[in-house]
Amino acid sequence: MEQGNQKIDCMSQDQLKELQLKLFNQQLKRAGETKSYHGKLPNEIANLSEVKNLPFTTKEDLRQNFPYGFLAVPQEKIARFNASSGTTGIPTLAYFTQTDLSFLDKRSKEQSLAAGVKEGDIIQCMMGYGLFTGAWYHVRGIQNIATIIPTGACGTAKQILLFNSLRPKVVFSTPGYLQYFLTQLSDEDVKKMALKIAIVGGEPVSQYFKKIAKEKYGVDVYDSYGLTETGGPFAFDCERHEGLHLFEDQFYVEIIDPDTGLLVPDGEYGELVVTPLRQEAFPVIRYRTRDITRIIPGQCLCGRTYRRIEPITHRIDDMMIINGVNVFPSQIEECIYKHVSTATNYLVHVTEKEGLKKLLIDVELPIELLDNSDKLKKLEKELLDTMKAYITVTPKLNFVPLGTLPEIQGKAKRVTKDY
Ligand code: ADP
Ligand code: ZN
């Protein structure tokens, strides 16, 4: 392990469980003070094994109790509001006290250090400011020791101008925007850039893209996972890139079967359920994320004892059902990056004719490749074979020149329904 908070993130699992139980009970007390949980929770649990008997909280609960149903402190103690990006409906609010923010800052600093960010590094934050938690979260933890260029969502032309002139070593971005951004740089820009580290979050990032970013652009991509509703990122990539460590001194994570609500054994896939253990303003209990992952058994070679989850590739709500087959946009991305060796963009169209659904996928490619019909035919065949084997659906592919698809800002919209 390079740097970080060794005392906490190298705690034994027994010590950690003791701490989690103490903090969980504190959260139950806080939650009991809120309008939505009042009378619905026990005052205390004797053991963490009792957590599984507590009720879940869903996005719908947050919406129904908008805006202050989950507030556990006097309103004037709220230092900041954030809201989820509303990818799947009305945005949901979260609120933080100064103390809450200091815990966010601790995590954000630790994960930047784990990604190799050093004192004095220049960081371009290309995540949108505003209600979305990402930019605030990532910048605040490291701003006292690094140099921040808070470009936010300022438009790609300005983004590139500042990137080329100020030469950041680090960017914070959504993975979709990072992919788009890389396609917009000239070969000369790429050759001259100082960029080495990208911390990305807000949506899935495929392992294949991470590999391409490293091999073609020399950029180490570090994933950061979390939700606004539960206080921002709580799982992060360490230098080994072998799963995302959970900040277990601040969060209690369970994996359940999304249909039965029962815990699945360690190592099996299911829906991640999370309870923040330090949030005083917004003490949400057992929040159902709708994100699918699993606990990776065993300890990471970096030395941290925080358990790890598999990077999130599936969000239950993103699932497309194509004539009975479940397909996720991230699976399509994996297929594309198996055969396309530079950053690219794609857009999936779902069409329907006489009750049958079909997929049409626009994939951006460099002009040189589009002009070479032999290479293009070969690529098309390889892509279709991979997709048929992997997602058992054969889409229609439409290759277009780089820069044709709509510009991406923030989280990428990868799927459109054309019916
Ligand atoms: P929403 O997108 O629901 O409006 P948020 O902006 O809070 O809300 O985003 C949280 C969701 O974004 C997560 O539940 C997850 O589906 C997705 N997400 C965030 N970070 C990652 C990541 N690193 N990898 C995959 N998915 C992510
Ligand atoms: Zn590790």
Coordinates of C-alpha atoms and ligand atoms in Angstrom, one line a residue:
M1 CA 0.0 0.0 0.0
E2 CA 1.4 3.4 -1.0
Q3 CA -0.3 5.8 1.3
G4 CA -3.5 6.2 3.2
N5 CA -4.9 5.7 6.7
Q6 CA -3.2 2.5 7.8
K7 CA -4.6 2.5 11.3
I8 CA -8.2 2.2 10.1
D9 CA -8.0 0.6 6.7
C10 CA -5.7 -2.2 8.0
M11 CA -7.8 -3.0 11.0
S12 CA -8.6 -6.6 11.7
Q13 CA -12.1 -7.7 10.6
D14 CA -13.0 -8.4 14.3
Q15 CA -12.0 -4.9 15.3
L16 CA -13.9 -3.5 12.4
K17 CA -17.1 -5.5 13.3
E18 CA -16.9 -4.1 16.9
L19 CA -16.7 -0.6 15.5
Q20 CA -19.5 -1.2 13.0
L21 CA -21.8 -2.5 15.7
K22 CA -21.2 0.5 17.8
L23 CA -21.8 2.9 14.9
F24 CA -24.8 0.9 13.6
N25 CA -26.5 1.4 17.0
Q26 CA -25.7 5.1 16.9
Q27 CA -27.4 5.3 13.4
L28 CA -30.5 3.4 14.7
K29 CA -30.9 6.1 17.4
R30 CA -30.4 8.9 14.8
A31 CA -32.8 7.2 12.4
G32 CA -35.4 6.9 15.1
E33 CA -35.5 10.7 15.4
T34 CA -36.6 11.1 11.7
K35 CA -40.2 11.3 10.6
S36 CA -39.9 8.4 8.2
Y37 CA -38.4 5.8 10.6
H38 CA -40.1 6.9 13.8
G39 CA -41.4 3.8 15.6
K40 CA -40.3 1.5 12.9
L41 CA -36.8 0.5 14.1
P42 CA -35.5 -1.1 17.3
N43 CA -33.4 1.2 19.5
E44 CA -30.5 -1.2 19.5
I45 CA -29.2 -4.5 18.1
A46 CA -27.0 -6.8 20.1
N47 CA -25.1 -8.2 17.1
L48 CA -24.5 -7.4 13.4
S49 CA -26.2 -10.6 12.5
E50 CA -29.5 -8.9 13.5
V51 CA -29.2 -6.3 10.7
K52 CA -30.8 -8.7 8.3
N53 CA -34.1 -8.4 10.2
L54 CA -34.3 -4.6 9.8
P55 CA -36.5 -3.1 7.1
F56 CA -35.0 -1.9 3.8
T57 CA -35.1 1.7 2.5
T58 CA -35.7 2.3 -1.2
K59 CA -35.5 5.2 -3.6
E60 CA -39.3 5.3 -3.5
D61 CA -39.2 5.8 0.3
L62 CA -36.8 8.8 -0.2
R63 CA -39.1 10.3 -2.9
Q64 CA -42.2 9.8 -0.8
N65 CA -40.6 11.5 2.1
F66 CA -39.2 14.4 0.1
P67 CA -37.8 16.8 1.2
Y68 CA -37.2 16.4 5.0
G69 CA -38.5 13.0 6.0
F70 CA -35.1 11.6 6.7
L71 CA -33.7 14.7 8.5
A72 CA -32.2 13.8 11.9
V73 CA -30.8 17.2 12.9
P74 CA -32.3 20.7 13.0
Q75 CA -32.5 22.1 9.5
E76 CA -30.0 24.9 10.2
K77 CA -27.3 22.2 10.8
I78 CA -27.4 21.2 7.1
A79 CA -24.3 22.4 5.5
R80 CA -25.0 21.2 2.0
F81 CA -27.7 19.5 -0.2
N82 CA -27.0 17.1 -3.0
A83 CA -29.3 15.3 -5.2
S84 CA -29.0 12.1 -7.3
S85 CA -28.7 12.8 -11.0
G86 CA -32.1 11.4 -11.5
T87 CA -31.0 8.9 -14.1
T88 CA -34.2 6.9 -13.4
G89 CA -36.8 9.5 -12.5
I90 CA -37.3 12.4 -10.0
P91 CA -34.0 13.3 -8.2
T92 CA -33.7 12.3 -4.6
L93 CA -32.2 14.7 -2.0
A94 CA -29.5 14.1 0.5
Y95 CA -28.2 16.5 3.1
F96 CA -25.0 16.7 5.2
T97 CA -23.8 18.5 8.3
Q98 CA -20.3 19.9 8.5
T99 CA -19.3 16.7 10.4
D100 CA -20.8 14.5 7.7
L101 CA -18.8 16.4 5.1
S102 CA -15.6 15.9 7.1
F103 CA -16.1 12.2 6.8
L104 CA -16.7 12.5 3.0
D105 CA -13.5 14.5 2.8
K106 CA -11.5 11.8 4.6
R107 CA -12.7 9.1 2.2
S108 CA -12.1 11.2 -0.8
K109 CA -8.5 12.1 0.3
E110 CA -7.8 8.5 1.1
Q111 CA -9.0 7.3 -2.3
S112 CA -7.1 10.0 -4.2
L113 CA -3.9 8.9 -2.3
A114 CA -4.6 5.3 -3.0
A115 CA -4.8 6.2 -6.7
G116 CA -1.3 7.8 -6.5
V117 CA -2.3 11.5 -6.4
K118 CA 0.6 13.4 -4.8
E119 CA 1.0 16.8 -3.2
G120 CA 1.2 19.5 -5.8
D121 CA -0.4 17.5 -8.6
I122 CA -2.6 19.4 -11.0
I123 CA -6.1 17.9 -11.2
Q124 CA -8.7 18.8 -13.8
C125 CA -12.2 18.1 -12.4
M126 CA -14.4 17.4 -15.4
M127 CA -17.3 16.2 -13.3
G128 CA -20.2 18.6 -13.2
Y129 CA -20.6 20.7 -10.1
G130 CA -24.2 21.5 -9.1
L131 CA -26.4 19.0 -7.4
F132 CA -24.4 15.9 -8.4
T133 CA -22.1 14.8 -5.5
G134 CA -19.1 13.6 -7.6
A135 CA -17.2 16.8 -8.2
W136 CA -17.7 18.2 -4.6
Y137 CA -16.7 14.9 -3.1
H138 CA -13.6 14.3 -5.1
V139 CA -12.2 17.8 -5.0
R140 CA -12.8 18.7 -1.3
G141 CA -10.7 15.8 0.0
I142 CA -7.6 16.7 -1.9
Q143 CA -7.8 20.5 -2.6
N144 CA -5.6 21.4 0.3
I145 CA -2.6 19.6 -1.1
A146 CA -3.3 19.6 -4.9
T147 CA -4.0 22.2 -7.6
I148 CA -7.5 22.1 -8.9
I149 CA -8.8 23.2 -12.3
P150 CA -12.6 23.0 -11.6
T151 CA -13.7 22.9 -15.3
G152 CA -16.9 21.0 -14.3
A153 CA -19.1 20.6 -17.4
C154 CA -17.7 23.6 -19.3
G155 CA -17.9 22.1 -22.8
T156 CA -15.3 20.0 -24.5
A157 CA -13.5 22.8 -26.5
K158 CA -12.7 24.8 -23.3
Q159 CA -11.9 21.5 -21.5
I160 CA -9.3 20.6 -24.1
L161 CA -7.8 24.2 -24.2
L162 CA -7.2 24.1 -20.4
F163 CA -6.1 20.5 -20.5
N164 CA -3.5 21.2 -23.2
S165 CA -2.3 24.5 -21.6
L166 CA -2.3 23.6 -17.8
R167 CA -1.3 19.9 -18.3
P168 CA -3.0 18.2 -15.4
K169 CA -1.6 14.9 -14.2
V170 CA -5.0 13.8 -12.9
V171 CA -8.6 14.1 -14.1
F172 CA -11.8 13.4 -12.2
S173 CA -14.6 12.4 -14.6
T174 CA -17.5 10.2 -15.3
P175 CA -16.1 7.2 -17.4
G176 CA -18.5 8.0 -20.3
Y177 CA -17.1 11.6 -20.5
L178 CA -13.5 10.4 -20.2
Q179 CA -14.0 8.1 -23.2
Y180 CA -15.6 10.9 -25.2
F181 CA -12.9 13.3 -24.1
L182 CA -10.1 11.0 -25.2
T183 CA -11.7 10.6 -28.7
Q184 CA -11.7 14.4 -29.0
L185 CA -7.9 14.8 -28.4
S186 CA -5.6 14.9 -31.4
D187 CA -2.7 12.4 -31.6
E188 CA -0.4 15.4 -30.9
D189 CA -2.5 16.3 -27.7
V190 CA -2.2 12.7 -26.5
K191 CA 1.5 12.6 -27.2
K192 CA 2.2 15.8 -25.2
M193 CA -0.3 15.3 -22.3
A194 CA 0.8 14.9 -18.7
L195 CA -2.2 12.9 -17.8
K196 CA -1.4 9.7 -15.8
I197 CA -4.4 9.1 -13.4
A198 CA -8.1 9.3 -13.9
I199 CA -10.5 8.8 -11.1
V200 CA -13.9 8.0 -12.5
G201 CA -17.3 7.3 -11.0
G202 CA -21.0 7.7 -11.4
E203 CA -21.6 4.9 -13.9
P204 CA -19.9 1.6 -14.9
V205 CA -16.5 1.5 -16.4
S206 CA -15.5 -1.6 -18.3
Q207 CA -12.3 -3.5 -17.5
Y208 CA -11.5 -3.4 -21.2
F209 CA -11.7 0.4 -21.3
K210 CA -9.4 0.5 -18.3
K211 CA -6.9 -1.6 -20.2
I212 CA -7.1 0.5 -23.3
A213 CA -6.7 3.7 -21.3
K214 CA -3.5 2.3 -19.8
E215 CA -2.0 0.8 -22.9
K216 CA -3.0 3.4 -25.5
Y217 CA -3.0 6.6 -23.4
G218 CA -0.8 5.7 -20.4
V219 CA -3.7 6.6 -18.1
D220 CA -4.4 4.5 -15.0
V221 CA -8.2 4.5 -14.5
Y222 CA -9.4 4.3 -10.8
D223 CA -13.0 3.4 -10.3
S224 CA -15.0 5.1 -7.5
Y225 CA -18.5 3.8 -6.6
G226 CA -21.3 5.2 -4.5
L227 CA -24.6 7.0 -4.4
T228 CA -25.7 10.4 -3.5
E229 CA -28.4 9.0 -1.3
T230 CA -25.9 7.4 1.0
G231 CA -23.4 10.2 1.0
G232 CA -21.3 9.7 -2.2
P233 CA -18.6 7.2 -3.0
F234 CA -17.9 4.4 -0.5
A235 CA -15.9 1.9 -2.7
F236 CA -12.6 2.7 -4.4
D237 CA -9.9 1.2 -6.5
C238 CA -6.5 0.7 -5.0
E239 CA -3.3 0.4 -6.9
R240 CA -3.9 -3.3 -7.6
H241 CA -7.1 -2.8 -9.4
E242 CA -8.5 -6.1 -8.2
G243 CA -11.9 -5.0 -6.9
L244 CA -13.1 -2.0 -5.1
H245 CA -12.4 -1.6 -1.4
L246 CA -15.3 -0.7 0.8
F247 CA -14.8 2.1 3.4
E248 CA -16.0 -0.3 6.1
D249 CA -15.3 2.1 8.9
Q250 CA -18.0 4.3 7.5
F251 CA -20.4 1.9 5.8
Y252 CA -22.1 -1.4 6.5
V253 CA -22.5 -3.4 3.2
E254 CA -24.7 -6.4 2.6
I255 CA -25.4 -8.4 -0.6
I256 CA -29.0 -9.7 -1.0
D257 CA -31.0 -11.7 -3.4
P258 CA -33.0 -8.9 -5.1
D259 CA -36.1 -11.2 -5.3
T260 CA -36.2 -12.6 -1.8
G261 CA -34.4 -9.9 0.1
L262 CA -32.3 -12.6 1.9
L263 CA -28.6 -12.3 2.3
V264 CA -26.6 -14.3 -0.3
P265 CA -23.4 -16.2 0.8
D266 CA -20.1 -14.2 0.5
G267 CA -18.8 -14.4 -3.0
E268 CA -22.2 -14.7 -4.7
Y269 CA -23.7 -12.0 -6.8
G270 CA -26.7 -10.0 -5.6
E271 CA -28.0 -6.5 -4.9
L272 CA -25.8 -4.3 -2.8
V273 CA -27.5 -2.9 0.3
V274 CA -25.7 -0.2 2.2
T275 CA -26.1 1.6 5.6
P276 CA -23.9 4.7 6.1
L277 CA -22.5 4.5 9.7
R278 CA -21.5 8.1 10.2
Q279 CA -24.2 10.2 8.7
E280 CA -25.8 12.4 11.3
A281 CA -28.1 14.5 9.0
F282 CA -29.4 11.7 6.8
P283 CA -29.2 8.3 8.6
V284 CA -30.6 6.0 6.0
I285 CA -30.8 2.3 7.0
R286 CA -30.3 -0.6 4.6
Y287 CA -30.6 1.3 1.4
R288 CA -31.3 -0.8 -1.6
T289 CA -29.0 0.4 -4.4
R290 CA -30.4 -1.8 -7.3
D291 CA -26.7 -2.3 -8.2
I292 CA -25.5 -5.9 -8.7
T293 CA -22.1 -7.0 -7.4
R294 CA -20.5 -9.5 -5.1
I295 CA -18.0 -9.5 -2.2
I296 CA -14.6 -10.7 -3.5
P297 CA -13.4 -13.3 -1.1
G298 CA -9.9 -13.0 0.4
Q299 CA -7.6 -10.1 1.3
C300 CA -6.2 -7.7 -1.2
L301 CA -2.4 -7.8 -1.7
C302 CA -2.2 -4.0 -1.1
G303 CA -2.5 -4.7 2.6
R304 CA -5.9 -3.0 3.2
T305 CA -8.3 -5.2 5.2
Y306 CA -11.4 -3.4 4.0
R307 CA -13.3 -6.0 2.0
R308 CA -13.7 -5.6 -1.8
I309 CA -16.6 -5.7 -4.2
E310 CA -16.5 -6.5 -7.9
P311 CA -16.8 -3.2 -9.9
I312 CA -20.5 -2.6 -10.6
T313 CA -21.4 -3.4 -14.2
H314 CA -25.1 -4.1 -13.8
R315 CA -27.7 -1.7 -12.5
I316 CA -31.0 -3.5 -12.3
D317 CA -32.9 -0.5 -13.8
D318 CA -30.6 -0.4 -16.9
M319 CA -31.6 -3.9 -18.0
M320 CA -33.0 -4.2 -21.5
I321 CA -35.2 -7.2 -22.2
I322 CA -34.7 -8.1 -25.8
N323 CA -37.2 -10.8 -26.7
G324 CA -36.7 -12.5 -23.4
V325 CA -33.0 -12.0 -23.1
N326 CA -31.6 -9.7 -20.4
V327 CA -29.0 -7.3 -21.9
F328 CA -27.1 -4.6 -20.0
P329 CA -25.3 -1.7 -21.8
S330 CA -22.1 -2.5 -20.0
Q331 CA -22.0 -6.0 -21.7
I332 CA -22.2 -4.2 -25.1
E333 CA -19.4 -2.0 -24.1
E334 CA -17.3 -4.9 -23.1
C335 CA -17.9 -6.5 -26.5
I336 CA -16.9 -3.3 -28.3
Y337 CA -13.7 -2.9 -26.4
K338 CA -12.7 -6.4 -27.0
H339 CA -12.2 -5.5 -30.6
V340 CA -11.8 -1.7 -30.8
S341 CA -8.4 -0.6 -29.4
T342 CA -8.9 3.1 -28.9
A343 CA -11.4 5.1 -26.9
T344 CA -14.7 5.2 -28.6
N345 CA -18.4 6.1 -28.2
Y346 CA -21.5 4.1 -28.9
L347 CA -25.2 4.4 -28.7
V348 CA -27.7 1.6 -28.5
H349 CA -31.1 2.0 -30.2
V350 CA -33.8 -0.4 -29.1
T351 CA -36.4 -0.7 -31.9
E352 CA -39.6 -2.6 -32.0
K353 CA -41.5 -4.0 -35.0
E354 CA -44.6 -6.3 -34.8
G355 CA -43.8 -7.0 -31.2
L356 CA -40.2 -8.0 -31.8
K357 CA -37.4 -5.9 -30.3
K358 CA -34.2 -5.3 -32.1
L359 CA -30.9 -3.6 -31.2
L360 CA -29.1 -1.2 -33.5
I361 CA -25.8 0.0 -32.2
D362 CA -24.0 3.1 -33.6
V363 CA -20.2 2.7 -33.0
E364 CA -17.8 5.5 -33.6
L365 CA -14.6 4.6 -35.4
P366 CA -11.6 6.5 -36.8
I367 CA -11.9 7.5 -40.5
E368 CA -8.9 5.4 -41.5
L369 CA -10.7 2.3 -40.3
L370 CA -14.0 3.3 -41.9
D371 CA -12.2 3.8 -45.2
N372 CA -10.6 0.3 -45.1
S373 CA -13.4 -2.0 -46.1
D374 CA -11.5 -5.2 -45.5
K375 CA -10.6 -4.3 -41.9
L376 CA -14.1 -3.0 -41.3
K377 CA -15.7 -6.2 -42.5
K378 CA -13.4 -8.2 -40.3
L379 CA -14.2 -6.0 -37.3
E380 CA -17.9 -6.3 -37.9
K381 CA -17.8 -10.0 -38.1
E382 CA -15.7 -10.2 -34.9
L383 CA -18.0 -7.9 -33.0
L384 CA -21.1 -9.7 -34.1
D385 CA -19.6 -13.1 -33.2
T386 CA -18.6 -11.9 -29.7
M387 CA -22.0 -10.3 -29.1
K388 CA -23.8 -13.4 -30.2
A389 CA -21.8 -15.5 -27.9
Y390 CA -21.9 -13.1 -25.0
I391 CA -25.3 -11.6 -25.0
T392 CA -27.0 -14.1 -27.3
V393 CA -28.6 -11.3 -29.3
T394 CA -27.4 -10.3 -32.7
P395 CA -27.6 -6.5 -33.2
K396 CA -27.3 -4.5 -36.3
L397 CA -24.1 -2.4 -36.3
N398 CA -23.8 1.0 -37.8
F399 CA -20.2 2.4 -37.9
V400 CA -19.9 6.1 -37.9
P401 CA -16.9 8.5 -37.9
L402 CA -15.5 9.7 -34.5
G403 CA -17.4 12.8 -33.3
T404 CA -20.7 11.9 -35.0
L405 CA -22.7 10.9 -31.9
P406 CA -24.1 13.5 -29.5
E407 CA -21.6 15.1 -27.1
I408 CA -21.5 13.4 -23.7
Q409 CA -21.8 15.5 -20.5
G410 CA -21.8 13.8 -17.1
K411 CA -23.2 10.3 -17.2
A412 CA -23.4 8.9 -20.7
K413 CA -26.8 8.1 -22.1
R414 CA -26.0 4.8 -23.9
V415 CA -29.5 3.6 -24.7
T416 CA -32.4 5.2 -26.6
K417 CA -35.7 3.6 -27.2
D418 CA -36.8 4.3 -30.7
Y419 CA -40.4 3.1 -30.4
Ligands
ADP1 P1 -28.9 8.3 -10.1 O1 -28.0 8.0 -11.2 O2 -29.7 7.1 -9.7 O3 -29.7 9.5 -10.3 P2 -26.6 8.9 -8.5 O4 -26.1 10.1 -9.3 O5 -26.5 9.1 -7.0 O6 -28.1 8.6 -8.8 O7 -25.8 7.7 -8.9 C1 -25.8 6.5 -8.2 C2 -25.8 5.3 -9.2 O8 -24.8 5.5 -10.2 C3 -25.4 4.0 -8.5 O9 -26.5 3.4 -7.9 C4 -24.9 3.2 -9.6 O10 -25.9 2.6 -10.4 C5 -24.2 4.2 -10.5 N1 -22.8 4.3 -10.2 C6 -22.2 5.2 -9.5 N2 -20.8 5.0 -9.5 C7 -20.6 3.9 -10.2 C8 -19.4 3.1 -10.6 N3 -18.2 3.5 -10.2 N4 -19.6 2.0 -11.3 C9 -20.9 1.7 -11.7 N5 -22.0 2.3 -11.4 C10 -21.9 3.5 -10.7
ZN2 ZN -6.2 -3.2 -2.4

